mmCIF file of C-alpha atoms in Angstrom:
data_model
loop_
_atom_site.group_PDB
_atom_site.id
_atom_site.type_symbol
_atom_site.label_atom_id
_atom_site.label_comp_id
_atom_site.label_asym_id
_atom_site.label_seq_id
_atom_site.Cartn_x
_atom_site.Cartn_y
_atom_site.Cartn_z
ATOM 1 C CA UNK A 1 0.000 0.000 0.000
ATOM 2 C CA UNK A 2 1.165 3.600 -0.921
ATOM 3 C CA UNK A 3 1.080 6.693 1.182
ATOM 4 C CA UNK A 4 -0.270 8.495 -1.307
ATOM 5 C CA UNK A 5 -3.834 8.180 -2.053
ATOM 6 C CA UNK A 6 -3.949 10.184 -5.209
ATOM 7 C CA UNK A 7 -1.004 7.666 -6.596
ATOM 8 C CA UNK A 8 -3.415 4.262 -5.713
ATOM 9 C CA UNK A 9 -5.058 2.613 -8.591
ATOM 10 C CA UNK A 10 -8.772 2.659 -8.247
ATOM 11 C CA UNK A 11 -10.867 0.235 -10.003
ATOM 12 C CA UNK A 12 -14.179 1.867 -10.581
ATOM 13 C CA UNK A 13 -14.838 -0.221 -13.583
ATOM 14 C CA UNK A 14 -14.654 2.115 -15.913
ATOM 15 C CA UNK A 15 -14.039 1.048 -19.208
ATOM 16 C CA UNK A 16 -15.924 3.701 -21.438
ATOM 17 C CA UNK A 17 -13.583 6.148 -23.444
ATOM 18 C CA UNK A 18 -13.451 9.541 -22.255
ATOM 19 C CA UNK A 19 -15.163 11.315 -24.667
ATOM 20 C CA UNK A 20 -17.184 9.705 -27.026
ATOM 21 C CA UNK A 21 -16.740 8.867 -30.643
ATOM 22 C CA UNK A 22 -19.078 11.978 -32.230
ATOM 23 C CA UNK A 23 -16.775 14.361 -30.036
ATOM 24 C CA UNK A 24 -14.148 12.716 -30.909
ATOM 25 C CA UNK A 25 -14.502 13.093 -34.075
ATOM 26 C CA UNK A 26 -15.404 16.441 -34.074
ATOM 27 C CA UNK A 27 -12.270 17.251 -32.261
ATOM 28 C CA UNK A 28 -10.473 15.952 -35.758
ATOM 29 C CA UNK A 29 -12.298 17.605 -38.219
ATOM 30 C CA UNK A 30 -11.521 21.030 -36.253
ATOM 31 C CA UNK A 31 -8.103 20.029 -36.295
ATOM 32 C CA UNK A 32 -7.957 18.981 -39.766
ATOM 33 C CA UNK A 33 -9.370 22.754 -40.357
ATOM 34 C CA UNK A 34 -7.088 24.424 -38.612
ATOM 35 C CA UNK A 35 -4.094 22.953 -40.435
ATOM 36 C CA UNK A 36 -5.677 23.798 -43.561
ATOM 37 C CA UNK A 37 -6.398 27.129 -42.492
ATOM 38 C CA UNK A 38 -2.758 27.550 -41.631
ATOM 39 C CA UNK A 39 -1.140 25.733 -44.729
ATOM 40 C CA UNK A 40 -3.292 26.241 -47.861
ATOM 41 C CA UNK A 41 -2.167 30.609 -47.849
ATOM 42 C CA UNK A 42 1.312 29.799 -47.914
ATOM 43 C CA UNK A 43 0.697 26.764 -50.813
ATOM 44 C CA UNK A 44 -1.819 29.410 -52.756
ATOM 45 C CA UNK A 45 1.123 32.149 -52.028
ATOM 46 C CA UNK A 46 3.932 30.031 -53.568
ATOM 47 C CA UNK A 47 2.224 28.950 -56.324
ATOM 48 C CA UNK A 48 1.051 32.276 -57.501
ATOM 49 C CA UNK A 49 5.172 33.751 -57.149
ATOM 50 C CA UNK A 50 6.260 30.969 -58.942
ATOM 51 C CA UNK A 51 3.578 31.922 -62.042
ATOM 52 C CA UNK A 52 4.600 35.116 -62.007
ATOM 53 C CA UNK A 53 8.008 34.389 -61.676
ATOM 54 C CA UNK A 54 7.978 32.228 -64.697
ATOM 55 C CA UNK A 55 5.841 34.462 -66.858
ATOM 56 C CA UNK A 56 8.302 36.961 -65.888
ATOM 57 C CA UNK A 57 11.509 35.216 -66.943
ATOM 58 C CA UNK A 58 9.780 33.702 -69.886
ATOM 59 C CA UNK A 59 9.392 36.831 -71.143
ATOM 60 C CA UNK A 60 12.961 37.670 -70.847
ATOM 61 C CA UNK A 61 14.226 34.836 -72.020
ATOM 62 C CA UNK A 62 11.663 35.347 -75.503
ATOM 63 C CA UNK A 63 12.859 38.957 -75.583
ATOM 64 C CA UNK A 64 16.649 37.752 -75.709
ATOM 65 C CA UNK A 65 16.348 34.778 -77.912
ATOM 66 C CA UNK A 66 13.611 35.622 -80.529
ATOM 67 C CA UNK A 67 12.813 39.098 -80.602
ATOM 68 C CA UNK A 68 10.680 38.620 -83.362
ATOM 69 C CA UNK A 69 7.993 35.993 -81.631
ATOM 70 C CA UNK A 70 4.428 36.796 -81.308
ATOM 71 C CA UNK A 71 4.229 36.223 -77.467
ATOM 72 C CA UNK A 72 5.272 33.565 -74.367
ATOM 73 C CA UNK A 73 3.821 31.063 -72.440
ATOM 74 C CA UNK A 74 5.130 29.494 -69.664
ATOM 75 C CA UNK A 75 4.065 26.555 -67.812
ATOM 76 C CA UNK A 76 5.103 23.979 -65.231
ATOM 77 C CA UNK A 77 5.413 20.603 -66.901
ATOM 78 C CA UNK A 78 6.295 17.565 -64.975
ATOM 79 C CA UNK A 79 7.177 15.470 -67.905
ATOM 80 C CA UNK A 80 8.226 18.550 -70.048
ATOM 81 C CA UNK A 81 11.227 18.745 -72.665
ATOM 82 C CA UNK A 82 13.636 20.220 -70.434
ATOM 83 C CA UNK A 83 12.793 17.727 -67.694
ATOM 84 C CA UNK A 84 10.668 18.245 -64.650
ATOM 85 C CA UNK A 85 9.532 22.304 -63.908
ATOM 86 C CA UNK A 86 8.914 25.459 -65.227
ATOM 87 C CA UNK A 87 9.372 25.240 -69.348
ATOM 88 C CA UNK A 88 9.701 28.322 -71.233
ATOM 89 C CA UNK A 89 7.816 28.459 -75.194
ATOM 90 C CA UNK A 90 7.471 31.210 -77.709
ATOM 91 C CA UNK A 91 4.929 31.603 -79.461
ATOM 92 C CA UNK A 92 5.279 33.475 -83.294
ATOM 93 C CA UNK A 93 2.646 35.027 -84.866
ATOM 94 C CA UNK A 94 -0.030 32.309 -85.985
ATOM 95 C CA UNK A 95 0.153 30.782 -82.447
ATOM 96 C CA UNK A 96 2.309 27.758 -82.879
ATOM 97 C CA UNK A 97 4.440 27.302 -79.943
ATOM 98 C CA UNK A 98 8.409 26.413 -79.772
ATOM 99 C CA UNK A 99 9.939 25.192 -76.814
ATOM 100 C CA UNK A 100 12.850 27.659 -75.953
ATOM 101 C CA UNK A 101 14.451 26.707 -72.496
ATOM 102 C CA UNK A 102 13.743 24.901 -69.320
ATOM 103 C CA UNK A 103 13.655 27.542 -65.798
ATOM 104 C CA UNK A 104 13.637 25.169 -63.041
ATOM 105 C CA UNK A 105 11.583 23.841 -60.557
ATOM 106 C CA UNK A 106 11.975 27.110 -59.017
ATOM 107 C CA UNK A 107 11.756 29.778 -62.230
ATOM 108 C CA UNK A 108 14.383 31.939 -62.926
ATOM 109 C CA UNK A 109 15.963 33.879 -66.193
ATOM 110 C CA UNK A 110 18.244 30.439 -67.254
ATOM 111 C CA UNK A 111 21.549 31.148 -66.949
ATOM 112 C CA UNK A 112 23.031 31.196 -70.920
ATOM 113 C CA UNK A 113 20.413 34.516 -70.789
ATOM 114 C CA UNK A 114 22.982 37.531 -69.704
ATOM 115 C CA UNK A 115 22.030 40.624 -69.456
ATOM 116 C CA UNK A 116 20.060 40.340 -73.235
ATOM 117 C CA UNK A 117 22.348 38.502 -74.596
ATOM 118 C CA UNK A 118 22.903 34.767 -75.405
ATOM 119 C CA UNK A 119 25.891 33.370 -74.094
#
């Protein structure tokens, strides 16, 4: 026997959970909304830099090599001719498009691209 009585075990026979399984569960889905809350802005806020970004240096990089071209477009391509990422195309004046340069899984101007001109 202890000396403490708030250390004994007592055996009240009760088996029952806590709380039961509708709080319970209620307690997750408030969780689950609370991470959400807290991670979808920074996932909506990357992906939006990241477009602009690559519009951005897509433009650049159409300015430098084809001066001529209609317009960009730049997309992220997971199976892409430059690989996994960002791919850089320019368009010329009908609308066909021609792939010009990979910019990363995190865009930037690529590197052969120096200050307008092609390295």
């Amino acid at each position: 026997m202890t000396n403490y009585p708030e250390l004994a075990i007592h055996d009240d026979d009760d088996s029952r959970p806590l709380h039961g399984n509708r709080r319970r569960r209620l307690t997750q889905i408030v969780v689950l909304l609370c991470v959400l809350g807290l991670v979808l802005p920074t996932i909506l806020t990357t992906v939006g830099v990241s477009t602009a970004t690559a519009d951005r240096a897509c433009q650049v990089t159409v300015a430098t090599l084809v001066p001529d071209a209609g317009g960009s477009r730049s997309g992220f391509e997971l199976f892409g001719e430059g690989g996994p990422g960002w791919q850089c195309y320019s368009l010329n004046q009908s609308g066909a498009e021609r792939h010009l340069a990979p910019l990363g899984f995190l865009p930037g101007v690529p590197s052969g691209i120096v200050r307008g001109q092609q390295s």
